[in-house]
Amino acid sequence: MSSSNPVVTFVTKTLTYRGGKGHWSWILHRLGGLGIATFLVLHIFDIFLVGASKSLFESLLFIYHNPVFRPALWALTFGVFYHAFNGVRIIIQDFWPGLFRYQKQLVLAVWIIVAILVIPLVGIDISNMLSH
């Protein structure tokens, strides 16, 4: 059953299993990049507000201090680290194509490095939230 809706077709083709860890790495790499770009645009707007209207900027600070916003910051932290280390993995494999046979191990190494960095940071942030 095929859909004539291009959005449904795109999502279906993107989420369809085609290559195991490499496919999911590709999806997460793109999502991490989009998250970083989105944060950058919001940050530039935020800094613009400081110059345009300091009172408006200060009135919007509650967004950043809201506990509901915290998971978005954790996702951004994950996205930055994952995008960075997966990018290094891609560069290494581009320069040394013989390492493609170790792609599963390299993807696993990226996940381990990211977990070692992100889990303690999120834990510290949760601890700080609970202590205030």
PDB file of C-alpha atoms in Angstrom:
ATOM      1  CA  MET A   1       0.000   0.000   0.000  1.00  0.00           C
ATOM      2  CA  SER A   2       1.681   3.224  -1.098  1.00  0.00           C
ATOM      3  CA  SER A   3       0.709   6.716  -0.107  1.00  0.00           C
ATOM      4  CA  SER A   4       0.446   9.657  -2.447  1.00  0.00           C
ATOM      5  CA  ASN A   5       1.233  12.052   0.392  1.00  0.00           C
ATOM      6  CA  PRO A   6       4.924  13.041   0.018  1.00  0.00           C
ATOM      7  CA  VAL A   7       5.348  13.653   3.758  1.00  0.00           C
ATOM      8  CA  VAL A   8       4.076  10.176   4.634  1.00  0.00           C
ATOM      9  CA  THR A   9       6.286   8.664   1.931  1.00  0.00           C
ATOM     10  CA  PHE A  10       9.351  10.539   3.229  1.00  0.00           C
ATOM     11  CA  VAL A  11       8.732   9.549   6.860  1.00  0.00           C
ATOM     12  CA  THR A  12       8.059   5.939   5.888  1.00  0.00           C
ATOM     13  CA  LYS A  13      11.214   5.693   3.808  1.00  0.00           C
ATOM     14  CA  THR A  14      13.285   7.433   6.488  1.00  0.00           C
ATOM     15  CA  LEU A  15      12.103   5.213   9.338  1.00  0.00           C
ATOM     16  CA  THR A  16      12.120   1.975   7.368  1.00  0.00           C
ATOM     17  CA  TYR A  17      14.894  -0.371   8.426  1.00  0.00           C
ATOM     18  CA  ARG A  18      17.544  -0.283   5.709  1.00  0.00           C
ATOM     19  CA  GLY A  19      20.915  -0.531   7.304  1.00  0.00           C
ATOM     20  CA  GLY A  20      20.929  -1.183  10.994  1.00  0.00           C
ATOM     21  CA  LYS A  21      23.181   0.974  13.120  1.00  0.00           C
ATOM     22  CA  GLY A  22      24.411   2.978  10.148  1.00  0.00           C
ATOM     23  CA  HIS A  23      20.880   4.010   9.223  1.00  0.00           C
ATOM     24  CA  TRP A  24      19.964   5.056  12.767  1.00  0.00           C
ATOM     25  CA  SER A  25      23.288   6.875  13.096  1.00  0.00           C
ATOM     26  CA  TRP A  26      22.426   8.820   9.957  1.00  0.00           C
ATOM     27  CA  ILE A  27      18.996   9.770  11.329  1.00  0.00           C
ATOM     28  CA  LEU A  28      20.363  10.796  14.753  1.00  0.00           C
ATOM     29  CA  HIS A  29      23.221  12.735  13.148  1.00  0.00           C
ATOM     30  CA  ARG A  30      20.721  14.764  11.114  1.00  0.00           C
ATOM     31  CA  LEU A  31      18.390  15.287  14.081  1.00  0.00           C
ATOM     32  CA  GLY A  32      21.333  16.400  16.222  1.00  0.00           C
ATOM     33  CA  GLY A  33      22.351  18.892  13.545  1.00  0.00           C
ATOM     34  CA  LEU A  34      18.794  20.227  13.283  1.00  0.00           C
ATOM     35  CA  GLY A  35      18.577  20.567  17.052  1.00  0.00           C
ATOM     36  CA  ILE A  36      21.857  22.477  17.175  1.00  0.00           C
ATOM     37  CA  ALA A  37      20.761  24.767  14.322  1.00  0.00           C
ATOM     38  CA  THR A  38      17.391  25.403  16.000  1.00  0.00           C
ATOM     39  CA  PHE A  39      19.095  26.242  19.282  1.00  0.00           C
ATOM     40  CA  LEU A  40      21.488  28.587  17.482  1.00  0.00           C
ATOM     41  CA  VAL A  41      18.603  30.520  15.892  1.00  0.00           C
ATOM     42  CA  LEU A  42      16.798  30.763  19.249  1.00  0.00           C
ATOM     43  CA  HIS A  43      20.013  31.838  20.959  1.00  0.00           C
ATOM     44  CA  ILE A  44      20.637  34.587  18.393  1.00  0.00           C
ATOM     45  CA  PHE A  45      17.054  35.802  18.902  1.00  0.00           C
ATOM     46  CA  ASP A  46      17.555  35.656  22.672  1.00  0.00           C
ATOM     47  CA  ILE A  47      20.728  37.763  22.443  1.00  0.00           C
ATOM     48  CA  PHE A  48      18.922  40.195  20.131  1.00  0.00           C
ATOM     49  CA  LEU A  49      16.297  40.677  22.841  1.00  0.00           C
ATOM     50  CA  VAL A  50      18.985  41.727  25.336  1.00  0.00           C
ATOM     51  CA  GLY A  51      19.865  44.657  23.102  1.00  0.00           C
ATOM     52  CA  ALA A  52      16.356  45.449  21.940  1.00  0.00           C
ATOM     53  CA  SER A  53      14.493  45.293  25.232  1.00  0.00           C
ATOM     54  CA  LYS A  54      16.183  44.160  28.395  1.00  0.00           C
ATOM     55  CA  SER A  55      12.860  44.086  30.246  1.00  0.00           C
ATOM     56  CA  LEU A  56      11.330  41.781  27.595  1.00  0.00           C
ATOM     57  CA  PHE A  57      14.424  39.561  27.748  1.00  0.00           C
ATOM     58  CA  GLU A  58      14.179  39.306  31.534  1.00  0.00           C
ATOM     59  CA  SER A  59      10.446  38.629  31.382  1.00  0.00           C
ATOM     60  CA  LEU A  60      11.115  35.608  29.107  1.00  0.00           C
ATOM     61  CA  LEU A  61      13.837  34.085  31.298  1.00  0.00           C
ATOM     62  CA  PHE A  62      11.202  31.972  33.057  1.00  0.00           C
ATOM     63  CA  ILE A  63      11.222  29.696  29.991  1.00  0.00           C
ATOM     64  CA  TYR A  64      14.829  28.642  30.616  1.00  0.00           C
ATOM     65  CA  HIS A  65      14.260  28.120  34.319  1.00  0.00           C
ATOM     66  CA  ASN A  66      11.087  26.075  33.864  1.00  0.00           C
ATOM     67  CA  PRO A  67      11.571  22.375  34.722  1.00  0.00           C
ATOM     68  CA  VAL A  68       9.563  21.442  31.612  1.00  0.00           C
ATOM     69  CA  PHE A  69      12.347  22.981  29.495  1.00  0.00           C
ATOM     70  CA  ARG A  70      15.046  20.822  31.124  1.00  0.00           C
ATOM     71  CA  PRO A  71      14.522  17.711  28.957  1.00  0.00           C
ATOM     72  CA  ALA A  72      14.981  19.927  25.895  1.00  0.00           C
ATOM     73  CA  LEU A  73      18.364  21.007  27.297  1.00  0.00           C
ATOM     74  CA  TRP A  74      19.278  17.382  27.952  1.00  0.00           C
ATOM     75  CA  ALA A  75      18.285  16.485  24.388  1.00  0.00           C
ATOM     76  CA  LEU A  76      20.398  19.381  23.125  1.00  0.00           C
ATOM     77  CA  THR A  77      23.349  18.165  25.191  1.00  0.00           C
ATOM     78  CA  PHE A  78      22.927  14.669  23.757  1.00  0.00           C
ATOM     79  CA  GLY A  79      22.563  16.119  20.247  1.00  0.00           C
ATOM     80  CA  VAL A  80      25.738  18.196  20.491  1.00  0.00           C
ATOM     81  CA  PHE A  81      27.857  15.330  21.812  1.00  0.00           C
ATOM     82  CA  TYR A  82      26.366  12.741  19.453  1.00  0.00           C
ATOM     83  CA  HIS A  83      26.701  15.006  16.413  1.00  0.00           C
ATOM     84  CA  ALA A  84      30.308  15.818  17.308  1.00  0.00           C
ATOM     85  CA  PHE A  85      31.535  12.299  17.992  1.00  0.00           C
ATOM     86  CA  ASN A  86      29.562  10.701  15.181  1.00  0.00           C
ATOM     87  CA  GLY A  87      31.006  13.373  12.874  1.00  0.00           C
ATOM     88  CA  VAL A  88      34.509  12.397  13.972  1.00  0.00           C
ATOM     89  CA  ARG A  89      33.630   8.754  13.256  1.00  0.00           C
ATOM     90  CA  ILE A  90      32.448   9.701   9.760  1.00  0.00           C
ATOM     91  CA  ILE A  91      35.625  11.696   9.090  1.00  0.00           C
ATOM     92  CA  ILE A  92      37.809   8.820  10.283  1.00  0.00           C
ATOM     93  CA  GLN A  93      35.951   6.379   8.030  1.00  0.00           C
ATOM     94  CA  ASP A  94      36.231   8.790   5.083  1.00  0.00           C
ATOM     95  CA  PHE A  95      40.007   9.041   5.489  1.00  0.00           C
ATOM     96  CA  TRP A  96      40.496   5.330   6.197  1.00  0.00           C
ATOM     97  CA  PRO A  97      37.857   3.433   4.169  1.00  0.00           C
ATOM     98  CA  GLY A  98      39.225   0.103   5.406  1.00  0.00           C
ATOM     99  CA  LEU A  99      37.654   0.907   8.774  1.00  0.00           C
ATOM    100  CA  PHE A 100      34.142   0.493   7.324  1.00  0.00           C
ATOM    101  CA  ARG A 101      34.356  -3.166   8.249  1.00  0.00           C
ATOM    102  CA  TYR A 102      34.450  -1.964  11.880  1.00  0.00           C
ATOM    103  CA  GLN A 103      31.424   0.310  11.532  1.00  0.00           C
ATOM    104  CA  LYS A 104      29.397  -1.509  14.211  1.00  0.00           C
ATOM    105  CA  GLN A 105      32.237  -1.217  16.701  1.00  0.00           C
ATOM    106  CA  LEU A 106      32.813   2.458  15.868  1.00  0.00           C
ATOM    107  CA  VAL A 107      29.103   3.249  16.230  1.00  0.00           C
ATOM    108  CA  LEU A 108      29.120   1.450  19.574  1.00  0.00           C
ATOM    109  CA  ALA A 109      32.191   3.456  20.623  1.00  0.00           C
ATOM    110  CA  VAL A 110      30.354   6.699  19.778  1.00  0.00           C
ATOM    111  CA  TRP A 111      27.383   5.609  21.911  1.00  0.00           C
ATOM    112  CA  ILE A 112      29.646   4.682  24.830  1.00  0.00           C
ATOM    113  CA  ILE A 113      31.539   7.995  24.696  1.00  0.00           C
ATOM    114  CA  VAL A 114      28.303   9.986  24.475  1.00  0.00           C
ATOM    115  CA  ALA A 115      26.750   8.025  27.352  1.00  0.00           C
ATOM    116  CA  ILE A 116      29.863   8.562  29.516  1.00  0.00           C
ATOM    117  CA  LEU A 117      29.584  12.314  28.909  1.00  0.00           C
ATOM    118  CA  VAL A 118      25.817  12.892  28.888  1.00  0.00           C
ATOM    119  CA  ILE A 119      24.549  10.661  31.705  1.00  0.00           C
ATOM    120  CA  PRO A 120      26.637  12.334  34.442  1.00  0.00           C
ATOM    121  CA  LEU A 121      25.755  15.816  33.139  1.00  0.00           C
ATOM    122  CA  VAL A 122      22.040  15.026  33.191  1.00  0.00           C
ATOM    123  CA  GLY A 123      22.440  13.471  36.646  1.00  0.00           C
ATOM    124  CA  ILE A 124      24.161  16.600  37.949  1.00  0.00           C
ATOM    125  CA  ASP A 125      21.444  18.780  36.433  1.00  0.00           C
ATOM    126  CA  ILE A 126      18.688  16.673  38.013  1.00  0.00           C
ATOM    127  CA  SER A 127      20.506  16.811  41.360  1.00  0.00           C
ATOM    128  CA  ASN A 128      20.771  20.601  41.103  1.00  0.00           C
ATOM    129  CA  MET A 129      17.073  20.876  40.204  1.00  0.00           C
ATOM    130  CA  LEU A 130      16.037  18.767  43.187  1.00  0.00           C
ATOM    131  CA  SER A 131      18.254  20.692  45.622  1.00  0.00           C
ATOM    132  CA  HIS A 132      16.730  24.068  44.735  1.00  0.00           C
TER     133      HIS A 132
END
